[in-house]
Coordinates of C-alpha atoms in Angstrom, one line a residue:
M1 CA 40.8 77.4 -21.6
K2 CA 41.1 75.0 -24.5
L3 CA 39.9 77.7 -26.9
F4 CA 42.5 80.1 -25.5
R5 CA 45.3 77.5 -25.9
F6 CA 44.2 76.9 -29.5
L7 CA 44.1 80.6 -30.3
L8 CA 47.5 81.0 -28.7
Y9 CA 48.9 78.2 -30.8
I10 CA 47.6 79.7 -34.0
S11 CA 49.0 83.1 -33.0
L12 CA 52.5 81.6 -32.5
L13 CA 52.3 79.8 -35.8
S14 CA 51.6 83.2 -37.5
I15 CA 54.7 84.6 -35.9
I16 CA 57.2 81.8 -36.5
G17 CA 55.7 79.9 -39.4
C18 CA 55.0 76.2 -39.6
G19 CA 56.5 75.1 -43.0
D20 CA 60.0 74.4 -44.0
G21 CA 62.6 75.1 -41.3
P22 CA 65.3 77.8 -41.6
G23 CA 68.0 75.1 -42.1
Q24 CA 66.1 73.5 -45.0
R25 CA 65.6 76.9 -46.6
A26 CA 69.3 77.6 -46.3
D27 CA 70.2 74.3 -47.8
F28 CA 67.9 74.9 -50.7
D29 CA 69.4 78.4 -51.2
E30 CA 72.6 76.8 -52.1
T31 CA 71.0 75.0 -55.0
I32 CA 69.6 78.1 -56.7
G33 CA 71.3 79.3 -59.9
S34 CA 72.6 76.1 -61.4
A35 CA 71.1 73.9 -64.1
A36 CA 71.9 71.8 -67.1
A37 CA 70.3 70.8 -70.4
G38 CA 71.9 68.5 -72.9
D39 CA 75.6 69.3 -73.2
T40 CA 75.3 72.7 -71.6
Q41 CA 75.6 73.7 -67.9
I42 CA 74.9 77.1 -66.4
S43 CA 75.9 78.7 -63.1
V44 CA 74.7 82.1 -61.8
R45 CA 77.2 83.7 -59.5
D46 CA 76.1 83.7 -55.8
G47 CA 72.8 82.1 -56.8
L48 CA 71.3 85.5 -57.5
A49 CA 68.8 84.2 -60.1
L50 CA 66.3 81.4 -60.1
V51 CA 66.4 79.1 -63.1
E52 CA 62.8 79.0 -64.2
V53 CA 63.2 77.1 -67.4
M54 CA 66.3 75.4 -69.0
E55 CA 65.9 73.3 -72.0
A56 CA 67.9 73.0 -75.2
G57 CA 68.2 76.5 -76.6
R58 CA 66.2 78.3 -73.9
L59 CA 67.1 79.7 -70.5
D60 CA 64.6 81.8 -68.4
L61 CA 65.8 83.4 -65.1
W62 CA 64.1 85.3 -62.3
L63 CA 66.5 87.7 -60.8
S64 CA 67.2 88.5 -57.1
A65 CA 69.7 91.3 -57.8
P66 CA 70.2 94.1 -60.4
T67 CA 73.6 92.7 -61.5
Q68 CA 74.2 89.2 -62.8
E69 CA 77.1 87.0 -63.9
I70 CA 76.2 83.8 -65.8
T71 CA 78.7 81.2 -66.8
F72 CA 77.8 78.7 -69.6
T73 CA 79.9 75.6 -69.9
T74 CA 79.3 73.8 -73.2
G75 CA 80.4 70.4 -74.4
P76 CA 81.2 69.4 -78.0
S77 CA 77.6 68.5 -78.8
A78 CA 76.0 71.5 -77.1
V79 CA 73.3 73.6 -78.8
S80 CA 74.7 76.8 -80.1
D81 CA 71.7 79.1 -80.4
W82 CA 70.0 80.2 -77.1
D83 CA 67.1 82.4 -76.2
L84 CA 67.9 84.1 -72.8
T85 CA 65.1 85.8 -70.9
L86 CA 65.6 87.7 -67.6
R87 CA 62.6 88.6 -65.5
N88 CA 62.6 91.0 -62.6
A89 CA 65.5 92.9 -64.3
P90 CA 66.3 96.6 -64.5
A91 CA 64.9 98.1 -67.6
D92 CA 68.3 99.6 -68.6
S93 CA 70.2 96.2 -68.3
V94 CA 72.8 95.5 -70.9
L95 CA 74.6 92.3 -71.6
S96 CA 78.4 92.1 -72.1
I97 CA 80.5 89.0 -72.9
V98 CA 83.2 88.8 -70.2
T99 CA 85.0 85.6 -71.5
G100 CA 84.5 83.4 -74.6
D101 CA 83.6 84.0 -78.2
A102 CA 79.9 84.2 -77.9
T103 CA 77.6 86.8 -79.5
A104 CA 74.5 88.4 -78.2
V105 CA 71.7 90.3 -79.8
A106 CA 69.1 92.2 -77.7
V107 CA 65.4 91.6 -78.5
T108 CA 62.6 94.0 -77.5
T109 CA 60.1 92.7 -75.0
G110 CA 56.9 94.1 -73.6
L111 CA 57.5 94.6 -69.8
P112 CA 60.1 97.0 -68.6
T113 CA 61.4 94.4 -66.1
E114 CA 61.8 91.7 -68.7
K115 CA 64.9 91.5 -70.9
H116 CA 65.6 89.2 -73.8
W117 CA 68.7 88.2 -75.9
H118 CA 69.6 85.8 -78.6
L119 CA 72.9 84.1 -77.7
R120 CA 75.2 82.1 -79.9
L121 CA 77.6 80.0 -77.7
P122 CA 80.7 78.2 -79.0
P123 CA 80.8 74.5 -78.4
D124 CA 83.3 72.9 -75.9
A125 CA 83.9 76.3 -74.2
V126 CA 83.3 78.4 -71.1
T127 CA 81.5 81.6 -71.7
T128 CA 80.7 84.2 -69.0
V129 CA 78.3 87.0 -69.5
H130 CA 77.6 90.1 -67.3
I131 CA 74.2 91.7 -67.2
A132 CA 73.6 95.0 -65.4
P133 CA 72.7 98.6 -65.9
P134 CA 75.6 100.6 -67.4
D135 CA 76.2 102.5 -64.1
A136 CA 76.0 99.5 -61.8
G137 CA 79.7 99.5 -61.0
L138 CA 80.0 103.3 -60.6
A139 CA 79.8 104.5 -57.0
G140 CA 77.2 107.2 -56.7
P141 CA 73.8 108.3 -55.3
I142 CA 70.8 106.0 -55.8
R143 CA 67.2 106.0 -54.6
I144 CA 65.4 102.8 -53.8
A145 CA 62.1 101.9 -52.2
M146 CA 61.1 99.5 -49.4
L147 CA 57.8 97.7 -49.2
S148 CA 56.9 94.8 -46.8
D149 CA 53.9 93.0 -45.3
I150 CA 51.5 93.2 -48.2
Q151 CA 49.6 90.0 -47.2
E152 CA 45.9 90.2 -47.6
A153 CA 46.1 93.6 -49.3
M154 CA 47.6 92.2 -52.5
S155 CA 44.5 93.3 -54.4
Q156 CA 45.3 96.9 -53.5
V157 CA 49.0 96.8 -54.2
Q158 CA 48.8 98.5 -57.6
D159 CA 48.2 101.9 -56.0
I160 CA 51.5 101.5 -54.2
F161 CA 53.2 100.4 -57.4
A162 CA 51.7 103.4 -59.2
R163 CA 53.3 105.8 -56.6
I164 CA 56.6 104.1 -57.0
N165 CA 56.3 104.2 -60.8
D166 CA 55.6 108.0 -60.5
D167 CA 59.2 108.4 -59.3
P168 CA 61.6 107.5 -62.1
S169 CA 64.6 107.9 -59.9
I170 CA 63.7 104.7 -57.9
R171 CA 66.0 102.0 -59.1
F172 CA 64.4 99.0 -57.4
V173 CA 62.2 97.9 -54.5
L174 CA 63.4 95.8 -51.6
S175 CA 61.2 93.9 -49.2
A176 CA 61.5 92.4 -45.7
G177 CA 58.9 89.8 -46.6
D178 CA 55.3 88.8 -45.8
I179 CA 54.4 89.4 -49.5
T180 CA 51.7 86.7 -49.1
D181 CA 49.1 85.9 -46.5
N182 CA 49.6 82.2 -46.3
G183 CA 52.4 81.3 -48.7
S184 CA 50.3 79.4 -51.2
A185 CA 51.4 78.8 -54.8
E186 CA 48.3 80.6 -55.9
E187 CA 49.3 83.7 -53.9
Y188 CA 52.8 83.7 -55.4
D189 CA 51.3 83.3 -58.9
R190 CA 49.1 86.3 -58.2
F191 CA 51.9 88.4 -56.9
R192 CA 54.1 87.6 -59.9
R193 CA 51.2 88.8 -62.1
E194 CA 50.8 92.0 -59.9
L195 CA 54.5 92.7 -60.4
G196 CA 53.7 93.3 -64.1
G197 CA 52.4 96.7 -63.0
L198 CA 55.7 97.7 -61.4
H199 CA 58.3 99.3 -63.6
V200 CA 61.3 98.4 -61.5
P201 CA 62.5 95.1 -60.0
F202 CA 61.4 93.8 -56.6
Y203 CA 63.9 91.9 -54.5
A204 CA 62.8 90.3 -51.2
T205 CA 63.6 88.0 -48.4
C206 CA 60.8 86.0 -46.8
G207 CA 58.5 86.6 -43.9
N208 CA 56.7 84.1 -41.6
H209 CA 53.5 84.2 -43.7
D210 CA 55.5 83.4 -46.9
V211 CA 56.8 80.1 -45.6
S212 CA 53.9 79.0 -43.4
I213 CA 52.8 76.3 -45.8
G214 CA 56.3 75.1 -46.7
D215 CA 57.0 72.9 -49.6
M216 CA 59.7 75.3 -50.8
I217 CA 57.1 77.3 -52.8
W218 CA 59.2 80.5 -52.4
H219 CA 62.3 78.8 -53.9
R220 CA 60.3 77.7 -56.9
Q221 CA 58.8 81.2 -57.4
L222 CA 61.4 83.7 -56.3
G223 CA 64.7 82.0 -55.6
R224 CA 66.9 82.5 -52.5
H225 CA 65.6 83.6 -49.1
S226 CA 69.0 85.0 -48.0
F227 CA 71.4 86.8 -50.4
H228 CA 73.8 89.7 -50.8
F229 CA 74.7 92.0 -53.7
N230 CA 76.5 95.3 -54.5
F231 CA 75.2 98.1 -56.6
R232 CA 76.8 101.6 -57.3
G233 CA 79.2 101.2 -54.4
A234 CA 76.6 100.2 -51.8
A235 CA 76.1 96.7 -50.3
F236 CA 72.7 95.1 -49.7
T237 CA 72.1 92.1 -47.5
L238 CA 68.8 90.3 -47.1
A239 CA 68.6 87.5 -44.5
D240 CA 65.8 85.0 -43.7
S241 CA 64.4 85.3 -40.1
A242 CA 61.0 84.0 -40.9
D243 CA 61.1 81.6 -37.9
A244 CA 62.2 84.4 -35.4
T245 CA 65.8 83.2 -35.8
I246 CA 68.6 83.1 -38.3
D247 CA 70.0 79.7 -39.3
P248 CA 73.7 79.0 -38.4
K249 CA 74.5 78.6 -42.1
V250 CA 73.1 82.0 -42.9
Y251 CA 75.2 83.5 -40.0
R252 CA 78.3 82.0 -41.7
W253 CA 77.3 83.7 -45.0
L254 CA 76.6 86.9 -43.1
E255 CA 80.2 87.0 -41.8
A256 CA 81.5 87.1 -45.4
W257 CA 78.8 89.6 -46.5
L258 CA 79.7 91.9 -43.6
D259 CA 83.3 91.7 -44.6
D260 CA 82.4 92.6 -48.2
G261 CA 80.3 95.5 -47.1
R262 CA 82.6 96.8 -44.3
D263 CA 84.1 99.6 -46.5
R264 CA 80.9 100.3 -48.3
W265 CA 77.6 101.9 -47.3
H266 CA 75.7 98.8 -46.2
L267 CA 71.9 98.1 -45.8
F268 CA 70.8 95.0 -43.8
I269 CA 67.2 93.7 -44.2
T270 CA 65.4 90.9 -42.4
H271 CA 61.8 90.2 -41.6
L272 CA 61.6 90.1 -37.8
P273 CA 63.2 92.9 -35.8
P274 CA 65.8 91.4 -33.4
V275 CA 64.2 93.6 -30.7
D276 CA 60.6 95.0 -30.7
P277 CA 61.0 98.7 -29.7
N278 CA 57.6 99.0 -28.1
G279 CA 56.5 95.4 -27.3
V280 CA 52.9 95.8 -28.5
R281 CA 53.3 92.9 -31.0
N282 CA 56.1 91.0 -29.3
G283 CA 57.4 91.0 -32.8
S284 CA 61.1 90.1 -32.3
F285 CA 63.5 87.2 -32.3
S286 CA 62.5 84.3 -30.0
S287 CA 65.9 84.5 -28.2
R288 CA 67.2 87.8 -26.7
R289 CA 70.7 86.3 -26.7
E290 CA 70.5 85.7 -30.4
A291 CA 69.1 89.2 -30.9
A292 CA 72.1 90.6 -29.1
K293 CA 74.4 88.4 -31.2
L294 CA 73.0 89.7 -34.4
I295 CA 73.0 93.4 -33.3
S296 CA 76.7 92.9 -32.2
A297 CA 77.6 91.4 -35.6
L298 CA 75.9 94.2 -37.6
A299 CA 77.6 96.9 -35.4
G300 CA 80.9 95.1 -35.8
G301 CA 80.4 95.0 -39.5
A302 CA 79.8 98.7 -39.7
V303 CA 76.3 98.3 -41.1
D304 CA 74.8 101.8 -41.8
L305 CA 71.1 101.0 -41.9
A306 CA 68.9 98.1 -40.9
V307 CA 65.2 97.7 -41.9
F308 CA 62.7 95.1 -40.7
G309 CA 59.1 94.3 -41.3
H310 CA 56.5 92.1 -39.5
I311 CA 55.1 94.9 -37.4
H312 CA 52.5 96.7 -39.5
T313 CA 53.5 100.3 -38.8
H314 CA 56.6 102.5 -39.1
V315 CA 59.0 102.9 -36.2
A316 CA 62.4 104.5 -36.3
Y317 CA 64.9 103.6 -33.6
T318 CA 68.5 102.6 -32.9
L319 CA 70.1 99.3 -32.1
G320 CA 73.8 99.1 -31.3
G321 CA 74.4 102.5 -32.7
I322 CA 72.7 101.5 -36.1
E323 CA 69.8 103.4 -37.5
C324 CA 66.9 101.0 -37.7
H325 CA 63.4 101.2 -39.3
I326 CA 60.4 98.9 -38.9
S327 CA 58.2 99.3 -42.0
G328 CA 55.4 96.8 -42.4
G329 CA 53.0 99.1 -44.2
G330 CA 52.1 97.1 -47.3
G331 CA 48.5 96.5 -46.1
G332 CA 48.5 93.6 -43.7
W333 CA 46.3 94.2 -40.7
P334 CA 47.4 97.8 -40.1
M335 CA 47.9 99.0 -36.5
R336 CA 45.2 101.6 -36.9
W337 CA 45.6 103.3 -33.6
D338 CA 48.9 104.9 -34.6
G339 CA 47.3 106.9 -37.3
L340 CA 49.6 105.7 -40.1
A341 CA 48.1 104.5 -43.3
R342 CA 49.5 102.0 -45.7
H343 CA 53.0 103.1 -46.7
F344 CA 56.4 102.4 -48.2
L345 CA 59.8 103.9 -47.6
T346 CA 62.1 105.7 -50.0
M347 CA 65.9 105.7 -49.3
D348 CA 68.3 108.2 -50.8
I349 CA 71.7 106.6 -50.5
D350 CA 75.1 108.2 -51.2
P351 CA 77.7 105.5 -50.9
V352 CA 80.6 108.0 -51.5
A353 CA 79.5 110.3 -48.7
Q354 CA 78.5 107.2 -46.6
D355 CA 75.1 108.9 -46.0
H356 CA 71.4 108.2 -46.5
D357 CA 68.0 109.7 -45.9
V358 CA 64.8 107.6 -45.2
K359 CA 61.3 109.0 -45.8
V360 CA 57.9 107.5 -45.3
V361 CA 55.4 107.7 -48.2
E362 CA 51.8 107.2 -47.1
I363 CA 49.1 105.7 -49.4
Q364 CA 45.7 107.2 -48.4

């Protein structure tokens, strides 16, 4: 009996995580995207980039979205010449000066997802730059991929990345989390290195495995857990449900994000399904009342598609009139009896026609 209780306890920890709580993670989300060095301050709009390095004349960012707006506020003694490096960026990103008298010169880098510019900023001024692919603000068809629950199969992920790279129409990859198996800094370091083999950016929310150790490792490696962005007329929302619940602060953000996406085609992503459609894994929110609350909010916000992870297979079903997919095919403990191999999804999205098509791509 004691052994059974111990195994049950470990099983529950694997479902809901045991590290930093959802409230702590939401609080830290609000700190992402701001930093200062000397007489210069920077702010990334909506916290959509992690400041990896900021020192006099150097700024390195890890992106959580394909479009970025960065504001530099310089004092009278601020350094003028800056090296700006963006990692996890679209290969076709271009930089434009929105406000201020700054200048920018692009510098060639090795990786397709790493972009570099030399900036010259005027002192005692506010300068805003916009970085995005040229077509980011034009509503039109896009193709993206979805990959979740890599976990202990990280050593095999390059074959999935190769399949994604074979399709040049894919603009970026989204993930519902469980990138790592136990959320250690070493695993995140490994995953960042593995991303060097992917030709497009990878934007993710966290899963329960990713935060099981805690210590805000995700924040230091990837940035926010919950965020929202628009691209080519479509809205994308990723929300942290790693503890089988969504924090009240994130629900408040979600209200605004749903309002923003109400008249756009809108994709919602979170790790745990609010409702497990078959009950085999009991992989759902810990509260049915909260699950109903979330489904009602998404339906009321006219969300077009919702995608979840956590369950290591693919299931297509409907919640509250919304098309939903569970896709946890990155390699973590596959549910072998369903006959589905490791997989990812492709999504063809037409924001103008308010339409989409989801396909499963198996990796044999």
